[in-house]
Coordinates of C-alpha atoms and ligand atoms in Angstrom, one line a residue:
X39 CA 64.4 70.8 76.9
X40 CA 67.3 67.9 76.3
X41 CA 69.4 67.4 73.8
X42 CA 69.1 65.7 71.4
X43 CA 71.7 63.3 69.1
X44 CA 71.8 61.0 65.6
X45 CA 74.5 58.7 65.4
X46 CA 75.8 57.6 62.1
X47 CA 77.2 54.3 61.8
X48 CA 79.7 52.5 59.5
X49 CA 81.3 49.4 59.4
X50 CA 80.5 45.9 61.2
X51 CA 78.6 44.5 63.6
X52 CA 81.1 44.9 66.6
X53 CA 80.6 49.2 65.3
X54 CA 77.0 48.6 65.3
X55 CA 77.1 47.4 69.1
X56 CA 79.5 50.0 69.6
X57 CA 76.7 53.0 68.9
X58 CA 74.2 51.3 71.1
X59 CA 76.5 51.6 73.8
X60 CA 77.7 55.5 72.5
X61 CA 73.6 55.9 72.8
X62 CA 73.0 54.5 76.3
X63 CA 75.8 56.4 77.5
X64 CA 74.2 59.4 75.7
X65 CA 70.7 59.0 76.9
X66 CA 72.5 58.5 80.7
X67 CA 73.2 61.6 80.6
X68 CA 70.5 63.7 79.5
X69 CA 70.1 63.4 75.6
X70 CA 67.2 62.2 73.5
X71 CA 67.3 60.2 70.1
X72 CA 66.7 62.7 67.2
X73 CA 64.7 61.4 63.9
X74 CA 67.4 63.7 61.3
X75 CA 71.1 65.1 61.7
X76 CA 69.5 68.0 60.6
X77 CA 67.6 68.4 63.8
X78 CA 70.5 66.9 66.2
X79 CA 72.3 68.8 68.4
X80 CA 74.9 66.4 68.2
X81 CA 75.9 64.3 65.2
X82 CA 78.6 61.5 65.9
X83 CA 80.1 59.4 63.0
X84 CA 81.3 55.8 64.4
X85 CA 83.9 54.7 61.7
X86 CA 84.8 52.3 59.8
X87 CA 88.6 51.6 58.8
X88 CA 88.4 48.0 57.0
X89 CA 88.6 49.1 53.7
X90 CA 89.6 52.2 51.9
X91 CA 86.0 53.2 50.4
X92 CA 85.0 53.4 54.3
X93 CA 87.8 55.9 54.6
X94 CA 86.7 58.2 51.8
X95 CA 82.9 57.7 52.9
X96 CA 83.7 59.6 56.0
X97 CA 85.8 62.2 54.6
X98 CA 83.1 63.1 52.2
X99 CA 80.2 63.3 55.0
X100 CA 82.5 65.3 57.4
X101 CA 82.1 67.9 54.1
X102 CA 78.7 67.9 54.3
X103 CA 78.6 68.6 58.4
X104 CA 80.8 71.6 57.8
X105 CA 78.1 73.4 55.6
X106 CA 75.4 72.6 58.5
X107 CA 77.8 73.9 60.8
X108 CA 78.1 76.9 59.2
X109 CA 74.4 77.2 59.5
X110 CA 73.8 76.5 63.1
X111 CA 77.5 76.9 65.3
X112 CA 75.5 75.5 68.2
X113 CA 75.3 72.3 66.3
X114 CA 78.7 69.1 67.8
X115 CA 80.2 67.0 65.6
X116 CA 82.0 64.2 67.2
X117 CA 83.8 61.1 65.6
X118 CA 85.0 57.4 67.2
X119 CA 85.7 54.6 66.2
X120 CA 88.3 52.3 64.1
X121 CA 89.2 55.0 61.4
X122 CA 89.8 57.8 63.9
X123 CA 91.9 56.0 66.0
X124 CA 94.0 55.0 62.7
X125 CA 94.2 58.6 61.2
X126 CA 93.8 60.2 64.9
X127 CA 96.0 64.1 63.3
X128 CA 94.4 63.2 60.0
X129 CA 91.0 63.9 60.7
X130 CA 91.1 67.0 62.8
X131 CA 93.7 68.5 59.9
X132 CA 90.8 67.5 57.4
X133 CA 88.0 68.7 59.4
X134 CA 88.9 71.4 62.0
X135 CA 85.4 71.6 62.6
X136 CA 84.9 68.3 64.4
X137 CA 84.4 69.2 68.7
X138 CA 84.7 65.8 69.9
X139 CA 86.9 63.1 68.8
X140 CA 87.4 59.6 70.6
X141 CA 89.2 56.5 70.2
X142 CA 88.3 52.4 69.9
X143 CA 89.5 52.9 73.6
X144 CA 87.7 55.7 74.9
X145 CA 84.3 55.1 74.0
X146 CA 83.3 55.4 77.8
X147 CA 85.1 59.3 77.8
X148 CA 82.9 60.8 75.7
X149 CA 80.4 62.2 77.9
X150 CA 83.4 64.3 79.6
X151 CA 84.7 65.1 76.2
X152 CA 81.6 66.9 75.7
X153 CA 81.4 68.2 78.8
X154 CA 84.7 69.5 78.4
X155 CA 84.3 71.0 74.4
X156 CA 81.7 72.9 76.3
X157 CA 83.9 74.3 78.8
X158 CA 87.1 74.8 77.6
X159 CA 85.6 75.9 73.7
X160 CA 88.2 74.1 72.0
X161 CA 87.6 70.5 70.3
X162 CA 88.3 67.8 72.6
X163 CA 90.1 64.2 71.6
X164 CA 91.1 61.1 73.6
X165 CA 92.7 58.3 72.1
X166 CA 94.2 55.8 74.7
X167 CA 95.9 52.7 72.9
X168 CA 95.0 49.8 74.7
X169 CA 92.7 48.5 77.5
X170 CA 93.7 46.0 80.1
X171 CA 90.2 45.4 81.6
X172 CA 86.6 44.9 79.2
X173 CA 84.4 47.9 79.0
X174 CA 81.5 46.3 80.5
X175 CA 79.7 49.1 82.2
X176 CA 78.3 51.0 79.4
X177 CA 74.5 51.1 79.4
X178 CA 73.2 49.9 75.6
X179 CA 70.4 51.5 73.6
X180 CA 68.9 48.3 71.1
X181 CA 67.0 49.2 68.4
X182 CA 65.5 45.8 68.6
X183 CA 63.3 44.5 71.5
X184 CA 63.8 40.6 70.9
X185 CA 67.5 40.6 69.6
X186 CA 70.9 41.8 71.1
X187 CA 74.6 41.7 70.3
X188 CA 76.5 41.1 73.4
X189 CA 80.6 41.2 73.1
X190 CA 82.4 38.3 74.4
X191 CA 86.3 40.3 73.5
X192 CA 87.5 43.0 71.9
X193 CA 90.6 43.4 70.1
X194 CA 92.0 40.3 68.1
X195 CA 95.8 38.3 68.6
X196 CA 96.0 37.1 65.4
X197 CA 98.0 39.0 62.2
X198 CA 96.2 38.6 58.8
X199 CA 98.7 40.4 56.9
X200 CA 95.4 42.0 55.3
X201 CA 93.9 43.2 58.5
X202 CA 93.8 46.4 60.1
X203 CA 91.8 44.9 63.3
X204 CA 94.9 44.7 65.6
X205 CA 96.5 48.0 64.9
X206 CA 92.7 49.6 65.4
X207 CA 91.7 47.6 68.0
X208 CA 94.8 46.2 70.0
X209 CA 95.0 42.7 72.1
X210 CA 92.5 40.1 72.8
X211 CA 90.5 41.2 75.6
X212 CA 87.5 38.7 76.9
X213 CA 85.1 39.4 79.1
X214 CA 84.0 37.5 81.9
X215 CA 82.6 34.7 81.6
X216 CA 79.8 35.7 84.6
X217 CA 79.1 39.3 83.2
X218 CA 78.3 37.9 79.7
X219 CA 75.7 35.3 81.4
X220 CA 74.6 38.3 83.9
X221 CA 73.7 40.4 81.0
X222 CA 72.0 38.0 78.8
X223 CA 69.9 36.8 81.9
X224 CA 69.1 40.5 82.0
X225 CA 68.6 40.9 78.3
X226 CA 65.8 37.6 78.5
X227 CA 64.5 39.7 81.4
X228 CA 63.7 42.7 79.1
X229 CA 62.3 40.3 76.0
X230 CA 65.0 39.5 74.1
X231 CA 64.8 35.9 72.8
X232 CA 67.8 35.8 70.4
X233 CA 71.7 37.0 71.2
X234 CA 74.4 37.0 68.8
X235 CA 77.6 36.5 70.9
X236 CA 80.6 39.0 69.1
X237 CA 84.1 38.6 69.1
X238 CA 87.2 38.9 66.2
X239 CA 87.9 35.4 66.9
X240 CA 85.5 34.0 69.1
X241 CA 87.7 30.9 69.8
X242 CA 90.1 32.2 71.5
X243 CA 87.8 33.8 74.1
X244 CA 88.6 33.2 77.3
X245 CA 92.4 32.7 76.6
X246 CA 93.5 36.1 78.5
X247 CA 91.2 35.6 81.6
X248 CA 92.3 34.1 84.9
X249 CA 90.8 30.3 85.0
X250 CA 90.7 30.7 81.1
X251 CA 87.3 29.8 79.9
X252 CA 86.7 28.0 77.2
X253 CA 84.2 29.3 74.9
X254 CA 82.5 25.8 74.0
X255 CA 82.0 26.3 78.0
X256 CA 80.4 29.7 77.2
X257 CA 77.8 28.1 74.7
X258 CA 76.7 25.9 76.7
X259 CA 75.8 27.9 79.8
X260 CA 73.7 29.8 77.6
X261 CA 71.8 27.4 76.9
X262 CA 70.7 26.9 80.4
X263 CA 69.0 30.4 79.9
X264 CA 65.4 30.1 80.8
X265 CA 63.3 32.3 78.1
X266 CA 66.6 32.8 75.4
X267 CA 65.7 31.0 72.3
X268 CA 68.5 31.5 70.0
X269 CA 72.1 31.7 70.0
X270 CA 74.4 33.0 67.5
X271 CA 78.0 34.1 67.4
X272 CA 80.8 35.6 65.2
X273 CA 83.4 34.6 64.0
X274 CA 85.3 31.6 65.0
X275 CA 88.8 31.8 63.1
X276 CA 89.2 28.5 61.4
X277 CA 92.8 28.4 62.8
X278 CA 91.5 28.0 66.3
X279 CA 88.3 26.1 66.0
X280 CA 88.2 22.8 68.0
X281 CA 86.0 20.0 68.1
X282 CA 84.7 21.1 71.6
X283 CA 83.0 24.1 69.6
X284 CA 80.8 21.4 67.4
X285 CA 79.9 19.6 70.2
X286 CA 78.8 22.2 72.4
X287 CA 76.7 23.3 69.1
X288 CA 75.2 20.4 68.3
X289 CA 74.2 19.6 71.8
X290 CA 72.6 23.0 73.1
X291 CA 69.8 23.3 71.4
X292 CA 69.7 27.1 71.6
X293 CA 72.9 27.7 69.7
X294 CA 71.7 27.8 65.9
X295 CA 72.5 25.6 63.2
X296 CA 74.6 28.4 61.8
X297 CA 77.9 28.8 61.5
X298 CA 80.0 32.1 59.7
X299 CA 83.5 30.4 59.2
X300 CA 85.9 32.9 57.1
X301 CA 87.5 31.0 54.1
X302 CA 89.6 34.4 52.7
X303 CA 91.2 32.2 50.4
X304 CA 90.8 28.8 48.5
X305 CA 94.9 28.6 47.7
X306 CA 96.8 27.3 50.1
X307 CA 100.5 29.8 48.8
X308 CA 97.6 33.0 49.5
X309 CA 96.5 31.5 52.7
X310 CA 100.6 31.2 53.9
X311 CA 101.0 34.9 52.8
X312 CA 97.6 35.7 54.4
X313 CA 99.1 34.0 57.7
X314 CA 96.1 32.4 57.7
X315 CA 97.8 28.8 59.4
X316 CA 95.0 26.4 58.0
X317 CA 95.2 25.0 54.7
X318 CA 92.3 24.8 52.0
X319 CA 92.1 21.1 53.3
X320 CA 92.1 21.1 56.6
X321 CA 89.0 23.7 56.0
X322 CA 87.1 21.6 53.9
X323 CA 87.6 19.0 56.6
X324 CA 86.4 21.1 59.3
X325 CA 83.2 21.5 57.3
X326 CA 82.6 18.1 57.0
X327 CA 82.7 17.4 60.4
X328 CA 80.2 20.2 61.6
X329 CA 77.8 19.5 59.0
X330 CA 77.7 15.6 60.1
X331 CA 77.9 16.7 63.5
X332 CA 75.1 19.4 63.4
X333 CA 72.2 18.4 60.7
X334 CA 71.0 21.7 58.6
X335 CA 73.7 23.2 59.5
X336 CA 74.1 26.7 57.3
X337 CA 77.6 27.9 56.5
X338 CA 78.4 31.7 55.7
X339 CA 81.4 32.9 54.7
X340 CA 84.2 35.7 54.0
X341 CA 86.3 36.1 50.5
X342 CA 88.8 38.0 49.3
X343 CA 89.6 38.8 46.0
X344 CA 93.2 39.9 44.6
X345 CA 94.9 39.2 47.8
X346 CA 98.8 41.0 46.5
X347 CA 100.8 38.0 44.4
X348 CA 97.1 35.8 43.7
X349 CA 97.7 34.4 40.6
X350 CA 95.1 33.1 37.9
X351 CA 95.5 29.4 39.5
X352 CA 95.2 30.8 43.1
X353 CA 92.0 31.9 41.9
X354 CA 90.8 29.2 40.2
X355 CA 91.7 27.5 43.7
X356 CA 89.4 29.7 45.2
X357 CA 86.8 29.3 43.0
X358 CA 87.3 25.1 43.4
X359 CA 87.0 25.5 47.2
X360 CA 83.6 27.7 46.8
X361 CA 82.2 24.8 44.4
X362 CA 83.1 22.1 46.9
X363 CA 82.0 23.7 50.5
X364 CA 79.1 25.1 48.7
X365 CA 78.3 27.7 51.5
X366 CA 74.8 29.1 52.0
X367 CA 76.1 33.0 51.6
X368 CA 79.3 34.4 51.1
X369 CA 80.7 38.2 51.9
X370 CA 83.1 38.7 49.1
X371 CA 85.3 41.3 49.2
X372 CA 88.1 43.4 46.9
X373 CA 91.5 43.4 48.6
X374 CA 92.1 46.7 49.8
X375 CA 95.6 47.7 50.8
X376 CA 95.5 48.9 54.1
X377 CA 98.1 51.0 56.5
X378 CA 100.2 49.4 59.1
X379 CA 99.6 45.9 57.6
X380 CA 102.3 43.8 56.3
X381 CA 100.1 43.2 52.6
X382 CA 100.2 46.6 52.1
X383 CA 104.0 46.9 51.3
X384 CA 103.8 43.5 49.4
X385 CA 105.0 43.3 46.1
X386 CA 102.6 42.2 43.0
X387 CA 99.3 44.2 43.7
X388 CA 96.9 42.8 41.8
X389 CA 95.7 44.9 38.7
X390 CA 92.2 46.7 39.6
X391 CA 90.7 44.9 36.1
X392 CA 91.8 41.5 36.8
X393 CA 90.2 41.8 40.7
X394 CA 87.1 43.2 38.9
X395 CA 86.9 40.0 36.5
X396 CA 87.7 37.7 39.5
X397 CA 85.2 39.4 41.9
X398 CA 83.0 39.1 39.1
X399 CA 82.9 35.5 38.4
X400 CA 82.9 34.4 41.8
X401 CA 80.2 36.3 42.8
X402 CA 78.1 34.5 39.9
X403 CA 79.3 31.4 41.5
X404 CA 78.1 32.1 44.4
X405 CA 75.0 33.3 43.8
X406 CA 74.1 29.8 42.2
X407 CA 75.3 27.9 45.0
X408 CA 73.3 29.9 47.2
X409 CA 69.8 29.7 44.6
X410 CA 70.7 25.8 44.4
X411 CA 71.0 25.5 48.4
X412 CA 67.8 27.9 49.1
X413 CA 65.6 25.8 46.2
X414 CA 66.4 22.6 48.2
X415 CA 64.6 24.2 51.2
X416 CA 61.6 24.0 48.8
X417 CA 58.7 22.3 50.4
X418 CA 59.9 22.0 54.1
X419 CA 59.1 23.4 56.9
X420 CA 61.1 25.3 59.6
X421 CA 60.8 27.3 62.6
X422 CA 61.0 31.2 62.0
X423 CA 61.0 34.2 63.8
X424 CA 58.9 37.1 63.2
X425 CA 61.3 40.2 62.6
X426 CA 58.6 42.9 61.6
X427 CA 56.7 43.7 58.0
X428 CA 59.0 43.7 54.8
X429 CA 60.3 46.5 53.8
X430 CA 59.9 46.2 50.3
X431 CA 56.3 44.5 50.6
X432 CA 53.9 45.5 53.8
X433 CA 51.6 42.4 53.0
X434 CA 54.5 40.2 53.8
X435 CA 56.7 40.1 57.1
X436 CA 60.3 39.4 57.2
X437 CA 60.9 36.2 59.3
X438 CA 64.3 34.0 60.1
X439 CA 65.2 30.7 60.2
X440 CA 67.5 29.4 62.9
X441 CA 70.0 28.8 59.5
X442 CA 70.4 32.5 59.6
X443 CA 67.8 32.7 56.3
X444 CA 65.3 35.1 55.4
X445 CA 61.7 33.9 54.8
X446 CA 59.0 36.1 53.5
X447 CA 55.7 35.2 54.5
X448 CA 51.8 36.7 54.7
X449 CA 51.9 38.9 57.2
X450 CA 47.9 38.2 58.4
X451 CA 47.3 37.7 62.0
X452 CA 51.6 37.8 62.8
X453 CA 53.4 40.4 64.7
X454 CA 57.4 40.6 65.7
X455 CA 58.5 38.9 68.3
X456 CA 56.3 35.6 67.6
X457 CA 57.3 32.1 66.7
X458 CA 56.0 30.4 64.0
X459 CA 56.1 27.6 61.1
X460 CA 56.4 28.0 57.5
X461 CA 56.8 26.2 54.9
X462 CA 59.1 27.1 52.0
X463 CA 57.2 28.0 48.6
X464 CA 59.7 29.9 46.6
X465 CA 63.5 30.1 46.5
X466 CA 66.0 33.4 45.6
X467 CA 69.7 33.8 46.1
X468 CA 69.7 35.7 49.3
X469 CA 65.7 34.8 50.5
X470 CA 63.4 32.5 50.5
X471 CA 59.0 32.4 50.3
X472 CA 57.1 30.7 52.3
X473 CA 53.3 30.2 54.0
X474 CA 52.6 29.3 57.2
X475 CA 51.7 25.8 58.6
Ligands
SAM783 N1 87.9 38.6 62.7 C1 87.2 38.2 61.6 C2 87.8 36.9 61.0 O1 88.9 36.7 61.2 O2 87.1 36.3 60.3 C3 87.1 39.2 60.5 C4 86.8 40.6 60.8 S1 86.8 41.7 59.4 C5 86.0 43.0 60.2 C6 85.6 41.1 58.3 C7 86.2 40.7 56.9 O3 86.7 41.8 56.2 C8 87.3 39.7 56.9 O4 86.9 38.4 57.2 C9 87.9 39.9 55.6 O5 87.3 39.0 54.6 C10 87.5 41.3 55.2 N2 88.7 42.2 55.2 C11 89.6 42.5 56.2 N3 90.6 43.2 55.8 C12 90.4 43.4 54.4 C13 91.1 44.1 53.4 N4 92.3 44.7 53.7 N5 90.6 44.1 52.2 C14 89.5 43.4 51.9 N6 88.8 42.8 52.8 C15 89.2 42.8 54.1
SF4_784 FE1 91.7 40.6 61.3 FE2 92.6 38.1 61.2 FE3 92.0 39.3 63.6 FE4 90.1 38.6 61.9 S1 91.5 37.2 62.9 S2 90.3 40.5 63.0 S3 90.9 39.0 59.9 S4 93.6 39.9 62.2

């Protein structure tokens, strides 16, 4: 009988792509998905290092593990990703128990790391520190038949003084420009009708790659795709973005009217000690321009709150520059001092009340910009896609706009995968109701 394994996943997007390429490779060579970690023969935590609370998460489930270990010795634990390769000693101190570690470069090792826990009968780690070339052959395992992430880089150039990114996952690193079109063909090939391109800083793809594409020139041959419907990516890095990137939106009509453009800041003395280069301004000008450039146009965002040294008035700039772009959605997050980034050892730390009352507000904020936005939908109609049955409802099914919004609608005679029009009857901040046309 095979193996069997149940990955546990933290952190973003590029994490989530991550295990479906730890589970291809894992299913390459001989193991089959398990429906519990209790009944896995191997467990493998992919981690999360952004903000502390990710760090703690894992320390407290790697607790757990050793008590199931103790039960059945046969049972692997192995862990990857962005936090191991940041505390590489740290974990195995904590949990001696662990057989397989791997870093955010040695994902494609870990099938000889097992191979040679097995053999050897001591744990077994790798953690390289950079790659020169992009991992492109791993084999993926998607969850979903009709949508795929597909990486355009890895690794990020810039230094937000807040971010851990670059120390976890080094240097830019793009991919070709002919392997991303070769596997999206691919991916059309096997169903999929929707891609979301990833990258830290999509704009800069291309840069490090011989001939250096441009990724405006990416978009658009995607859009020659026979069969692909939709087209998303994230994030471009408002420092970067460039005209050519709105015109290749607006006119390939695959690439949704969608856009996640990280704000961080609304004050223009944070963004400088962010090393963030744009200016609250030049932002709000940016916006402009796609939104008269691409009509509907949806805008998502990233925030953070109590950045070290953000006074009351950088706040209240903040909270002025959230009023004014009035974004669709927003991520808004706590600071959260992080090693081996410059804001760590900044002086003035924000007081944990005074983020909680900031955090506070501004989420209200948004949440009525985002209810005022979604009750202006009310009454037309749009194209959605038909992910599956609601969760929370099974009468219902959970559809999306090309905007990036959820619409609920009756689920009679739909299925996933299909097509359709609705028409939007009710409005909430983060969905929408609607009935089909
Ligand atoms: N490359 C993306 C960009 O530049 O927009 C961001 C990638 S990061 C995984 C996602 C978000 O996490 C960031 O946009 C930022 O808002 C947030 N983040 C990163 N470091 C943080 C920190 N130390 N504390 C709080 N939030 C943080
Ligand atoms: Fe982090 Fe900035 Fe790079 Fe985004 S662009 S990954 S926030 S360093």
């Amino acid at each position: 009988m095979s193996k069997t394994y149940f990955i546990r996943t933290h952190g973003c997007q590029m994490n989530e792509h991550d295990s479906e390429r730890i589970a291809g490779m894992l299913e390459q060579n001989g193991y089959a998905l398990a429906s519990s970690p209790e009944t896995a023969d191997l467990v493998l935590f992919n981690t999360c290092a952004i903000r502390e609370n990710a760090d703690n998460r894992l320390y407290g489930t790697l607790g757990h593990m050793k008590a199931l270990k103790e039960e059945r010795p046969e049972l692997r634990i192995a862990v990857g990703g962005c936090q191991v390769q940041k505390d590489k000693a740290l974990v195995l101190e904590k949990a001696p128990w662990v057989d397989v570690a791997f870093g955010t470069f040695s994902v494609a090792e870990l099938p000889a790391l097992l191979q040679r826990r097995e053999e050897t009968g001591v744990p077994a780690f790798e953690f390289a520190e950079q790659t020169e070339t992009f991992p492109s052959a791993l084999p993926s395992r998607r969850e979903d038949p009709f949508h795929a992430w597909v990486s355009v880089s890895v690794g990020c150039d810039n230094s937000c003084t807040f971010c851990i990114v670059p120390f976890v996952r080094g240097r830019q690193v793009s991919r070709r420009m002919g392997e991303i079109l070769d596997e999206v063909r691919a991916l059309v090939d096997d169903g999929v009708v929707e891609v979301t391109l990833l990258g830290q800083n999509v704009n800069t793809y291309g840069r490090d790659l011989d001939g250096k594409p441009l990724f405006a020139e990416l978009l658009r041959a995607l859009d020659g795709i026979d069969g692909l419907r939709r087209v998303r990516f994230t994030s471009p890095h408002p420092h970067d973005f460039t005209p050519d990137v709105i015109d290749a939106m607006a006119s390939s009509p695959t690439v949704c009217e969608h856009i996640h453009f990280p704000l961080q800041s609304g004050s223009d003395a944070v963004l400088r000690r962010m090393r963030r280069s744009y200016r609250a301004e030049r932002y709000l000008s940016w916006l402009e321009q796609m939104r008269d450039a691409i009509p509907g146009l949806a805008v998502s965002t990233d925030i953070i709150v109590g950045f070290p040294g953000e006074t009351d008035d950088d706040f209240e700039d903040t909270m002025r520059v959230v009023e004014r772009a009035r974004f669709d959605s927003a991520y808004t997050f706590r600071y959260s001092t992080r090693p081996n980034t410059e804001a760590g050892s900044m002086p003035d730390q924000v007081p944990e009340h005074v983020v909680a009352e900031r955090f506070q507000r501004l989420v209200e904020l948004q949440e009525a910009i985002s209810l005022q936005r979604n009750k202006a939908m009310r009454g037309e109609t749009f194209e959605v896609f038909v992910e599956g049955p609601s969760r929370k409802d099974p009468s219902r099914m959970t559809t999306r706009t090309r905007t990036n919004k959820i619409v609920h609608v009756p689920a009679d005679g739909l299925s996933a995968g299909m097509f359709v029009r609705a028409r939007i009857t009710g409005a909430h901040p983060h969905h929408l109701d609607g009935e089909l046309v």
